[in-house]
PDB file of C-alpha atoms in Angstrom:
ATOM      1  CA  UNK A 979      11.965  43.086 -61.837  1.00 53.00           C
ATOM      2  CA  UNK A 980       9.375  42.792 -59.382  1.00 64.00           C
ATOM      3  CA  UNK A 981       6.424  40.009 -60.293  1.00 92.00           C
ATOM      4  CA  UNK A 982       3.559  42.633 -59.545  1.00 96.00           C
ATOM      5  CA  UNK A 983       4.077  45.858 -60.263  1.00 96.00           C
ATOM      6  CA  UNK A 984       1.002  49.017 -60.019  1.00 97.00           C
ATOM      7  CA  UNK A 985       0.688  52.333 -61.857  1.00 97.00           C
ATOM      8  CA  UNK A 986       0.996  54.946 -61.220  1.00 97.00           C
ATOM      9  CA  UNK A 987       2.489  54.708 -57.729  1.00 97.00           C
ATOM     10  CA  UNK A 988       1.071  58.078 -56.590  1.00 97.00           C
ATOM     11  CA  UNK A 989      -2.123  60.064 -58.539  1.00 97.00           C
ATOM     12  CA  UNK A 990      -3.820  63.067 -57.255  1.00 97.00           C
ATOM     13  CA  UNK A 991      -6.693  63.671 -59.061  1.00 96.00           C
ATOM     14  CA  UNK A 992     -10.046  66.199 -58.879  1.00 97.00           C
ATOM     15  CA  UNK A 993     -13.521  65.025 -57.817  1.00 97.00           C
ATOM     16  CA  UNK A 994     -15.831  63.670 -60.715  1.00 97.00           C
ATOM     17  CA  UNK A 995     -12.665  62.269 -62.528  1.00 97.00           C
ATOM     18  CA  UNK A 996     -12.441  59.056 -63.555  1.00 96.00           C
ATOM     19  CA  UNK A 997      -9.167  57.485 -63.559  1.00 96.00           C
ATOM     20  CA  UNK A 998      -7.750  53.759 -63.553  1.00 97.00           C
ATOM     21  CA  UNK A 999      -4.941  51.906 -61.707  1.00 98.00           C
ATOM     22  CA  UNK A1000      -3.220  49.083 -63.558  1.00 98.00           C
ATOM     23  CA  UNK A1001      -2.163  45.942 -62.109  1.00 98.00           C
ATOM     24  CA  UNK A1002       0.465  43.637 -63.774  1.00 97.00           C
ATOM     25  CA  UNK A1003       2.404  40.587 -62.457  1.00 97.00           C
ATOM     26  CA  UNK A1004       4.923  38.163 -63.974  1.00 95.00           C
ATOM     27  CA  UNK A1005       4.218  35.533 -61.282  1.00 91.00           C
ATOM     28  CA  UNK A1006       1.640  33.680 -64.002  1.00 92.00           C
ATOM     29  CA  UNK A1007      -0.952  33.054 -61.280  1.00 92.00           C
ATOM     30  CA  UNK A1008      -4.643  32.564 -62.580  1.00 92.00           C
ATOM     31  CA  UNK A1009      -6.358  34.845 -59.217  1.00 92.00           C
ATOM     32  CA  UNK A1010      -6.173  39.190 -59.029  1.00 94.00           C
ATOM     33  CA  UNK A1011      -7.382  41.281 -56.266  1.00 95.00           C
ATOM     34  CA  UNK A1012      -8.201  44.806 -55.827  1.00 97.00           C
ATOM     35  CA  UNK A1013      -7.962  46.012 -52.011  1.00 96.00           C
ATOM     36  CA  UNK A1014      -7.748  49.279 -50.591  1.00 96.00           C
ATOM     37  CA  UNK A1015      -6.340  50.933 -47.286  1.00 94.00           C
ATOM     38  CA  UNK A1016      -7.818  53.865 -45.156  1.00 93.00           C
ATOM     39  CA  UNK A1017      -4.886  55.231 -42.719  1.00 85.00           C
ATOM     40  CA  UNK A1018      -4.541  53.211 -39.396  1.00 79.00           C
ATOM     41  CA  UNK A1019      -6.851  50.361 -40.806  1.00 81.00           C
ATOM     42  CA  UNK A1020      -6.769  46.728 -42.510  1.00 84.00           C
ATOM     43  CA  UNK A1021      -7.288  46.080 -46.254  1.00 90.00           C
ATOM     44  CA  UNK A1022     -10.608  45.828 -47.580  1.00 92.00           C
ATOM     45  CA  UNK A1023     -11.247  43.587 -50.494  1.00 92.00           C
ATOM     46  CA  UNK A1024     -13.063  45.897 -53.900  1.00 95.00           C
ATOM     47  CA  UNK A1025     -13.318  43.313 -56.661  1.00 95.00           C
ATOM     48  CA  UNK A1026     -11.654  40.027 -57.422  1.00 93.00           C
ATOM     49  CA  UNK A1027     -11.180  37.799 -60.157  1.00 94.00           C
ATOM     50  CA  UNK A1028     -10.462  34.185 -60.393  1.00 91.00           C
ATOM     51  CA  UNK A1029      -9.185  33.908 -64.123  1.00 90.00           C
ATOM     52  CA  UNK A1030      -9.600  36.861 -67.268  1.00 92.00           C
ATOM     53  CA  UNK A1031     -13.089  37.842 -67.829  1.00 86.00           C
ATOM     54  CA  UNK A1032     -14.194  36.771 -64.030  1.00 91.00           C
ATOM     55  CA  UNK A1033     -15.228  39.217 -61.806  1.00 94.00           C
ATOM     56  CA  UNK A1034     -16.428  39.092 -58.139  1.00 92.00           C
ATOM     57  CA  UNK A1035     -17.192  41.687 -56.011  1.00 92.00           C
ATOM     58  CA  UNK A1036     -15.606  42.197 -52.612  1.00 91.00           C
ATOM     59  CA  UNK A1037     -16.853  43.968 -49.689  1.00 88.00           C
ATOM     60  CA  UNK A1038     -16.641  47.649 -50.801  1.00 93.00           C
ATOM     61  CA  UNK A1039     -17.156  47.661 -54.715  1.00 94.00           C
ATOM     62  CA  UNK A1040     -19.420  50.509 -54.810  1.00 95.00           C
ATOM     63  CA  UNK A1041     -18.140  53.184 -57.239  1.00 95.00           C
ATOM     64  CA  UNK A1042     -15.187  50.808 -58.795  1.00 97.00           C
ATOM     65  CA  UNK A1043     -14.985  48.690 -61.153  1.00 97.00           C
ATOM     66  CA  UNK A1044     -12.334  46.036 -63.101  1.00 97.00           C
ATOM     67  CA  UNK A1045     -11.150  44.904 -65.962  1.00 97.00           C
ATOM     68  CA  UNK A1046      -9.789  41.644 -66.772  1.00 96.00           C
ATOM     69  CA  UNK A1047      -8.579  41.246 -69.868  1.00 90.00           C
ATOM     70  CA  UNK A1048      -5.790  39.305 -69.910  1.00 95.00           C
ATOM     71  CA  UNK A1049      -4.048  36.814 -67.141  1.00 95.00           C
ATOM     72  CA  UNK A1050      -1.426  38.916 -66.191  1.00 96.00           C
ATOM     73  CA  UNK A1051      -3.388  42.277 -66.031  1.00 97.00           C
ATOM     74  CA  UNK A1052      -5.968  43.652 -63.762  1.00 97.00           C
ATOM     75  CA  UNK A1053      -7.441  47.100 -63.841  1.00 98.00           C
ATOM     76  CA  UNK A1054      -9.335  49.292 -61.232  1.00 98.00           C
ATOM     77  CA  UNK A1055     -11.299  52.064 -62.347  1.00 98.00           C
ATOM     78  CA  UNK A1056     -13.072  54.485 -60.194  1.00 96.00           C
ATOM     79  CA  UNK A1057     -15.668  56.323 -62.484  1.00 92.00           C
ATOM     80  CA  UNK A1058     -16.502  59.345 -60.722  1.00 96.00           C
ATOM     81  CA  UNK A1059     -13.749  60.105 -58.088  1.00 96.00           C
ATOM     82  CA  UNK A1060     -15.113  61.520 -54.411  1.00 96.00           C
ATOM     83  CA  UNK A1061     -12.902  62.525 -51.718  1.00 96.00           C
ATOM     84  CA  UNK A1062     -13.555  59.251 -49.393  1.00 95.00           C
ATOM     85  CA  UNK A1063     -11.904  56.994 -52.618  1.00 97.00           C
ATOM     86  CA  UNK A1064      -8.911  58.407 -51.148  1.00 97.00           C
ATOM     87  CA  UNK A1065      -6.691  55.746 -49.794  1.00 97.00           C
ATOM     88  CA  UNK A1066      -3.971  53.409 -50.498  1.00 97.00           C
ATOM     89  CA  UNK A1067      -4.487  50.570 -53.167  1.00 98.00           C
ATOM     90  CA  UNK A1068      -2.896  47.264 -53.298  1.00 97.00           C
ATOM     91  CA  UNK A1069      -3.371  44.679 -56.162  1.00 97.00           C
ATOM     92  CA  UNK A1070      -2.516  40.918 -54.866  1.00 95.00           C
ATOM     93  CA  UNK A1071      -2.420  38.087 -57.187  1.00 94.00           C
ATOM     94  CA  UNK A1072      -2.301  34.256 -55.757  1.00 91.00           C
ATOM     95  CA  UNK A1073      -2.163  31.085 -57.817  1.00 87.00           C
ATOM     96  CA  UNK A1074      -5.342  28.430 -57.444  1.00 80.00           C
ATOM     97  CA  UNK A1075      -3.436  25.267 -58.360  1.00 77.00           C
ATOM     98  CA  UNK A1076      -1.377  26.034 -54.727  1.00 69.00           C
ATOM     99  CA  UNK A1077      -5.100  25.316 -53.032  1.00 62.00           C
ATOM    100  CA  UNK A1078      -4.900  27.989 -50.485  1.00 65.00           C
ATOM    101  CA  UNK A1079      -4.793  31.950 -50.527  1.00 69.00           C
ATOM    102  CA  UNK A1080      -1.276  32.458 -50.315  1.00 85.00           C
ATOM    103  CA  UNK A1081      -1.152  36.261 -51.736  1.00 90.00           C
ATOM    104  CA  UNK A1082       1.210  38.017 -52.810  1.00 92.00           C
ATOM    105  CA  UNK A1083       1.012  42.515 -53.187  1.00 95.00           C
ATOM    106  CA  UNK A1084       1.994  44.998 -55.307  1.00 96.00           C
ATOM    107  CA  UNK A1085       3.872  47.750 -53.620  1.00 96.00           C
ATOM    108  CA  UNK A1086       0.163  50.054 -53.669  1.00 96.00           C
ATOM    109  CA  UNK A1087      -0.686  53.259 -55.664  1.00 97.00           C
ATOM    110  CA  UNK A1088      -1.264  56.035 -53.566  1.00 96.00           C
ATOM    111  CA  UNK A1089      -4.372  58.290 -54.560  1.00 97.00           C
ATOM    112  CA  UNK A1090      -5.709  61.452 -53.313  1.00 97.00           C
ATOM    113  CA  UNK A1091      -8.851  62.685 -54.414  1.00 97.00           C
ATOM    114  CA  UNK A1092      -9.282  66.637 -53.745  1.00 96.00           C
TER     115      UNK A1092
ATOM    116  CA  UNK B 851     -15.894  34.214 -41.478  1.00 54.00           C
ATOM    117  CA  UNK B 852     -13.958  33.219 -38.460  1.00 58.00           C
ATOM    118  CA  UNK B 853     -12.195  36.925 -36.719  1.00 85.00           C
ATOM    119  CA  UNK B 854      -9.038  37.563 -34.924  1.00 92.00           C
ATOM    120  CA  UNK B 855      -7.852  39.479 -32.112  1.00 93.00           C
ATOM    121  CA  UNK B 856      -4.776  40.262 -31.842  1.00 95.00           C
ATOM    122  CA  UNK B 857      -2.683  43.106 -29.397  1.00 96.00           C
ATOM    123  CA  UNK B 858      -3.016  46.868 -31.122  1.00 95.00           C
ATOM    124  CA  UNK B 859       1.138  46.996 -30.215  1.00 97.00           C
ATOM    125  CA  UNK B 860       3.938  45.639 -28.623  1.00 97.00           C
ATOM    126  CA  UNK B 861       7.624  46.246 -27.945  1.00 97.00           C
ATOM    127  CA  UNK B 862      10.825  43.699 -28.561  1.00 96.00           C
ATOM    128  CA  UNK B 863      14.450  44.037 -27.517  1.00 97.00           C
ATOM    129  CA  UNK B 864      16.520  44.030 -30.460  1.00 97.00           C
ATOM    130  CA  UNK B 865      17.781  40.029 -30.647  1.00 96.00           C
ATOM    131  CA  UNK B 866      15.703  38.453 -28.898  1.00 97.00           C
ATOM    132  CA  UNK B 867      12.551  36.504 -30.160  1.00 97.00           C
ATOM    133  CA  UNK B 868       9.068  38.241 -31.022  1.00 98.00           C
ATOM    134  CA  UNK B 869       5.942  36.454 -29.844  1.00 98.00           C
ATOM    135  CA  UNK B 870       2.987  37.837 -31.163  1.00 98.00           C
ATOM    136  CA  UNK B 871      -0.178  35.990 -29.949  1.00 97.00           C
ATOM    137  CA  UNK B 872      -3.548  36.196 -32.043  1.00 96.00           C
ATOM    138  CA  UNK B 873      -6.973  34.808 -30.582  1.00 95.00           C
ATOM    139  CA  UNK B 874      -9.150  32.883 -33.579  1.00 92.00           C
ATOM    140  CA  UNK B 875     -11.979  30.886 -31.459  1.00 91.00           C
ATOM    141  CA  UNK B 876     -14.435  30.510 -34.178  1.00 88.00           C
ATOM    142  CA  UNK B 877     -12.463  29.025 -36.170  1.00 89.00           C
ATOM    143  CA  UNK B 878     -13.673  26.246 -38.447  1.00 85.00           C
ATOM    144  CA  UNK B 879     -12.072  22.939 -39.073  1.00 81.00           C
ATOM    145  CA  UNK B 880     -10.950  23.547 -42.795  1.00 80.00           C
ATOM    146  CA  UNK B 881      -9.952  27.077 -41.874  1.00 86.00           C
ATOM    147  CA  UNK B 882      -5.859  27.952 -42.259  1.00 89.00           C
ATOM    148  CA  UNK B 883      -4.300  30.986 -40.194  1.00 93.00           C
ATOM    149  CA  UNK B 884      -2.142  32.795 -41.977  1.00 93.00           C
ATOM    150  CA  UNK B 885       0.404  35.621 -40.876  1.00 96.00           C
ATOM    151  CA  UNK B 886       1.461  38.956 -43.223  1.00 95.00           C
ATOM    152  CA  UNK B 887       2.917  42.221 -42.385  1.00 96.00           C
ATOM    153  CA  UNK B 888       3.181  45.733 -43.951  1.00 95.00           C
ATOM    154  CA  UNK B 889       6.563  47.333 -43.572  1.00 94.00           C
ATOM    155  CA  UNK B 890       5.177  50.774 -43.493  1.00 89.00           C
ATOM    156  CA  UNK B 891       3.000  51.367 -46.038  1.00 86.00           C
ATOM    157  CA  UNK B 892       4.775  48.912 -48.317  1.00 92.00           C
ATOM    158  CA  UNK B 893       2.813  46.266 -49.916  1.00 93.00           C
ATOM    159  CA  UNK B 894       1.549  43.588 -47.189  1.00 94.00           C
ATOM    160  CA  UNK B 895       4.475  40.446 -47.248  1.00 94.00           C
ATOM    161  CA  UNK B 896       3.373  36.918 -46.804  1.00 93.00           C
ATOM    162  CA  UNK B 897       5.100  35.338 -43.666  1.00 96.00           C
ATOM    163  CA  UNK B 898       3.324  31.774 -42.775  1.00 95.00           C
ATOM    164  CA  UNK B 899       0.076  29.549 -42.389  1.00 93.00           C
ATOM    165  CA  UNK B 900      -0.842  26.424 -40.805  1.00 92.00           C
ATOM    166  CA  UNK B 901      -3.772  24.462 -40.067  1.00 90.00           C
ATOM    167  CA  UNK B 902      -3.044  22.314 -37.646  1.00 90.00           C
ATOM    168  CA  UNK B 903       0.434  21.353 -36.741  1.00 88.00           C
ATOM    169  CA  UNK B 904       3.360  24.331 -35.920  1.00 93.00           C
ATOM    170  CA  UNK B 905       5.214  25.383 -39.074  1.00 95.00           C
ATOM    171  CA  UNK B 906       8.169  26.855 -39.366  1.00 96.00           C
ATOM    172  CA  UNK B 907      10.210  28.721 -42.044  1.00 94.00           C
ATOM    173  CA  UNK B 908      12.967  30.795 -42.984  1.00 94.00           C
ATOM    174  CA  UNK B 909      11.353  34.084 -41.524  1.00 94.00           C
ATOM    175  CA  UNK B 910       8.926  32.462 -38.647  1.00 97.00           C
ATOM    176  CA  UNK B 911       7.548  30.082 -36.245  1.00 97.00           C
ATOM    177  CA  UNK B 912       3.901  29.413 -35.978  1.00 97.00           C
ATOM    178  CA  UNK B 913       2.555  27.675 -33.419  1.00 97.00           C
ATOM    179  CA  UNK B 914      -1.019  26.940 -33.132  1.00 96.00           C
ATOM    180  CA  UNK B 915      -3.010  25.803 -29.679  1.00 95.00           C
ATOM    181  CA  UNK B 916      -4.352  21.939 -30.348  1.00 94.00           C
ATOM    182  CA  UNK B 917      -7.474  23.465 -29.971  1.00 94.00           C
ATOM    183  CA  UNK B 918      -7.169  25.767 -33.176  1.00 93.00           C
ATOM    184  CA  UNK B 919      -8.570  28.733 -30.794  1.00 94.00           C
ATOM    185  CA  UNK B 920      -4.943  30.685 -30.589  1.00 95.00           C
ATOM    186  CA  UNK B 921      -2.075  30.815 -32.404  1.00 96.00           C
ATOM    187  CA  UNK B 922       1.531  32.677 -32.278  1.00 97.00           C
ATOM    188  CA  UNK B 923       4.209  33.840 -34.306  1.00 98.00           C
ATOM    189  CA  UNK B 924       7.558  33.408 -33.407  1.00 98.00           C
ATOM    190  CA  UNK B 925      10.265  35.706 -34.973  1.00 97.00           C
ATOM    191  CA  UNK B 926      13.147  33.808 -33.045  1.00 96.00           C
ATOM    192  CA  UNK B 927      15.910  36.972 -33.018  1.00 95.00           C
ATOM    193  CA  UNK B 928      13.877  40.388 -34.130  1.00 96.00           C
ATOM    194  CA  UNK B 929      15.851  42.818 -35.528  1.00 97.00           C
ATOM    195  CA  UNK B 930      15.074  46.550 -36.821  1.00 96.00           C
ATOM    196  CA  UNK B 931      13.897  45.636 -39.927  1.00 95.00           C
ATOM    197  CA  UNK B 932      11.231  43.510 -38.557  1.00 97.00           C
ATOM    198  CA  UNK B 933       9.065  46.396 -36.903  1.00 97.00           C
ATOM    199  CA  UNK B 934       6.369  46.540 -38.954  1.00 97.00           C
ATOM    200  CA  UNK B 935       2.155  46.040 -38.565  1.00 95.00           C
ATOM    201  CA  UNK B 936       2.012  42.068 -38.548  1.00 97.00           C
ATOM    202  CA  UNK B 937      -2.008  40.592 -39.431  1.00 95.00           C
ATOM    203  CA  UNK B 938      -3.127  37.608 -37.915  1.00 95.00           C
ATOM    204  CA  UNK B 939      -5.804  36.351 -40.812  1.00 92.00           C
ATOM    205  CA  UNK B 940      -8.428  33.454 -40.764  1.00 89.00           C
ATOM    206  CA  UNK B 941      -8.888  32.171 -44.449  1.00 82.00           C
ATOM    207  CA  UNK B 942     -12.402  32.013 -44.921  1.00 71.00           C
ATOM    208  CA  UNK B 943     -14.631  29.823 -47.944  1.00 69.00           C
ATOM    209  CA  UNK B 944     -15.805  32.048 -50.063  1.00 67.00           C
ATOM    210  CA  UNK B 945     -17.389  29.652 -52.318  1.00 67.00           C
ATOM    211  CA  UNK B 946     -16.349  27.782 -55.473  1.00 63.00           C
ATOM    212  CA  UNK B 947     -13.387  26.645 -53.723  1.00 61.00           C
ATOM    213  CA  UNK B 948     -11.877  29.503 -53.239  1.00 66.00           C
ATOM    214  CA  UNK B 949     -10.534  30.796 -49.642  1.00 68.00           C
ATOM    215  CA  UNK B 950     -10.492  34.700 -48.786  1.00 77.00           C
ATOM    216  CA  UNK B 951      -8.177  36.960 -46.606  1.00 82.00           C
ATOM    217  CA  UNK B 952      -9.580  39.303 -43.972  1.00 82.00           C
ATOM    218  CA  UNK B 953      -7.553  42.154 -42.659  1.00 84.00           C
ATOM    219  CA  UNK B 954      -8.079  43.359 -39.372  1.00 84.00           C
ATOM    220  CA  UNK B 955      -5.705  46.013 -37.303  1.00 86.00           C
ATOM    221  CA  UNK B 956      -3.016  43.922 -36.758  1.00 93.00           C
ATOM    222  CA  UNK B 957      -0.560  44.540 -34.047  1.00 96.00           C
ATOM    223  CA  UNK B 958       2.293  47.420 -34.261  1.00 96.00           C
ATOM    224  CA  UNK B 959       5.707  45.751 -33.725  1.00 98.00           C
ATOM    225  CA  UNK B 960       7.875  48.070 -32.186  1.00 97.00           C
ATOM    226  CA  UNK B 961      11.629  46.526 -32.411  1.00 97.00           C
ATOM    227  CA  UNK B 962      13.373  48.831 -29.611  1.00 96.00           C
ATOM    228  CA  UNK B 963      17.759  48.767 -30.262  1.00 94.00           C
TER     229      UNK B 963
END
């Protein structure tokens, strides 16, 4: 099984929706982050949490938000959907007692927002 | 936090050794380089960090200038499977002893048969 899994993989879904992508990972690290990934460019942080019921935002986490409830989950929501929320997502996790940011991805939900 | 800039793309023979060069000259002293890459639009796949000294693994080299201001990774016999966007990445302190990733462009590895 793979240590962080996403769901759904794919979602198309209708402006003004609000949906949420689910995060779990097996790997029992204490850090989750939320990035997404417009075509042809770099991951850009959303939120990111340091241990359950921490949150920190990243640098685009307007019109998202996160759960965590639980070490080994972490959930995106995007309230209202808008066409530009289309993208790839990837949840990371990486473990603190390790010292640095080695991080390791889910393989990404893809969403499309018509 | 300290930016890279690395090649949009480059080419390798099949078997012989990638060298992908990345240019970090504002990086700080407590800063590590890391290296990923996204196999098409897989998830992105740690590779290797360092600090100071050249580090080596089971899937790379990486060897950093003694003045921290470059770096390159080695893939010592590319193959097929290796083409893939690779992201040269300056940890940066984001406060409360924690260290964030910063994703740039990365450079397109092209392995050619």
């Amino acid at each position: 099984d793979a240590d962080v899994t996403q769901t759904p993989r794919n979602r198309i879904t209708k402006t003004g929706k609000r949906i949420m992508l689910e995060c779990s990972q097996t790997k029992g690290h204490d850090r989750m982050y939320w990035y997404r990934q417009d075509p042809g460019l770099g991951l850009r942080l959303i939120y990111y949490s340091f241990d359950v019921k921490d949150i920190n935002k990243g640098e685009i986490s307007d019109g998202y938000s996160v759960s965590r409830q639980a070490q080994a989950k972490f959930s995106l929501s995007l309230e209202s959907a808008i066409p530009n929320q289309t993208a790839l997502y990837f949840c990371a996790t990486s473990d603190s007692r390790r010292g640095r940011e080695t991080q390791y991805f889910g393989p990404g939900t893809r969403l499309l927002v018509l | 936090d300290a930016k890279t800039t690395q090649p949009p793309s480059m080419d390798c023979a099949e078997g012989r050794a990638a060298n992908l060069p990345c240019n970090h000259s504002t990086i700080s002293g407590n800063e590590y380089v890391y290296w990923y890459r996204q196999i098409h639009s897989q998830g992105p796949q740690y590779i290797i960090h360092g600090l100071k000294n050249n580090e080596t693994n089971e899937m790379a080299s990486l060897i950093i200038t003694e003045d921290r201001k470059s770096s390159t990774l080695i893939l010592p016999h590319a193959t097929l499977r290796d083409t893939a966007v690779y992201y040269c990445i300056v940890s940066w302190d984001s406060g409360a002893g924690s260290y964030q990733l910063t994703f740039g462009k990365g450079t397109k590895l092209s392995v050619i048969p």
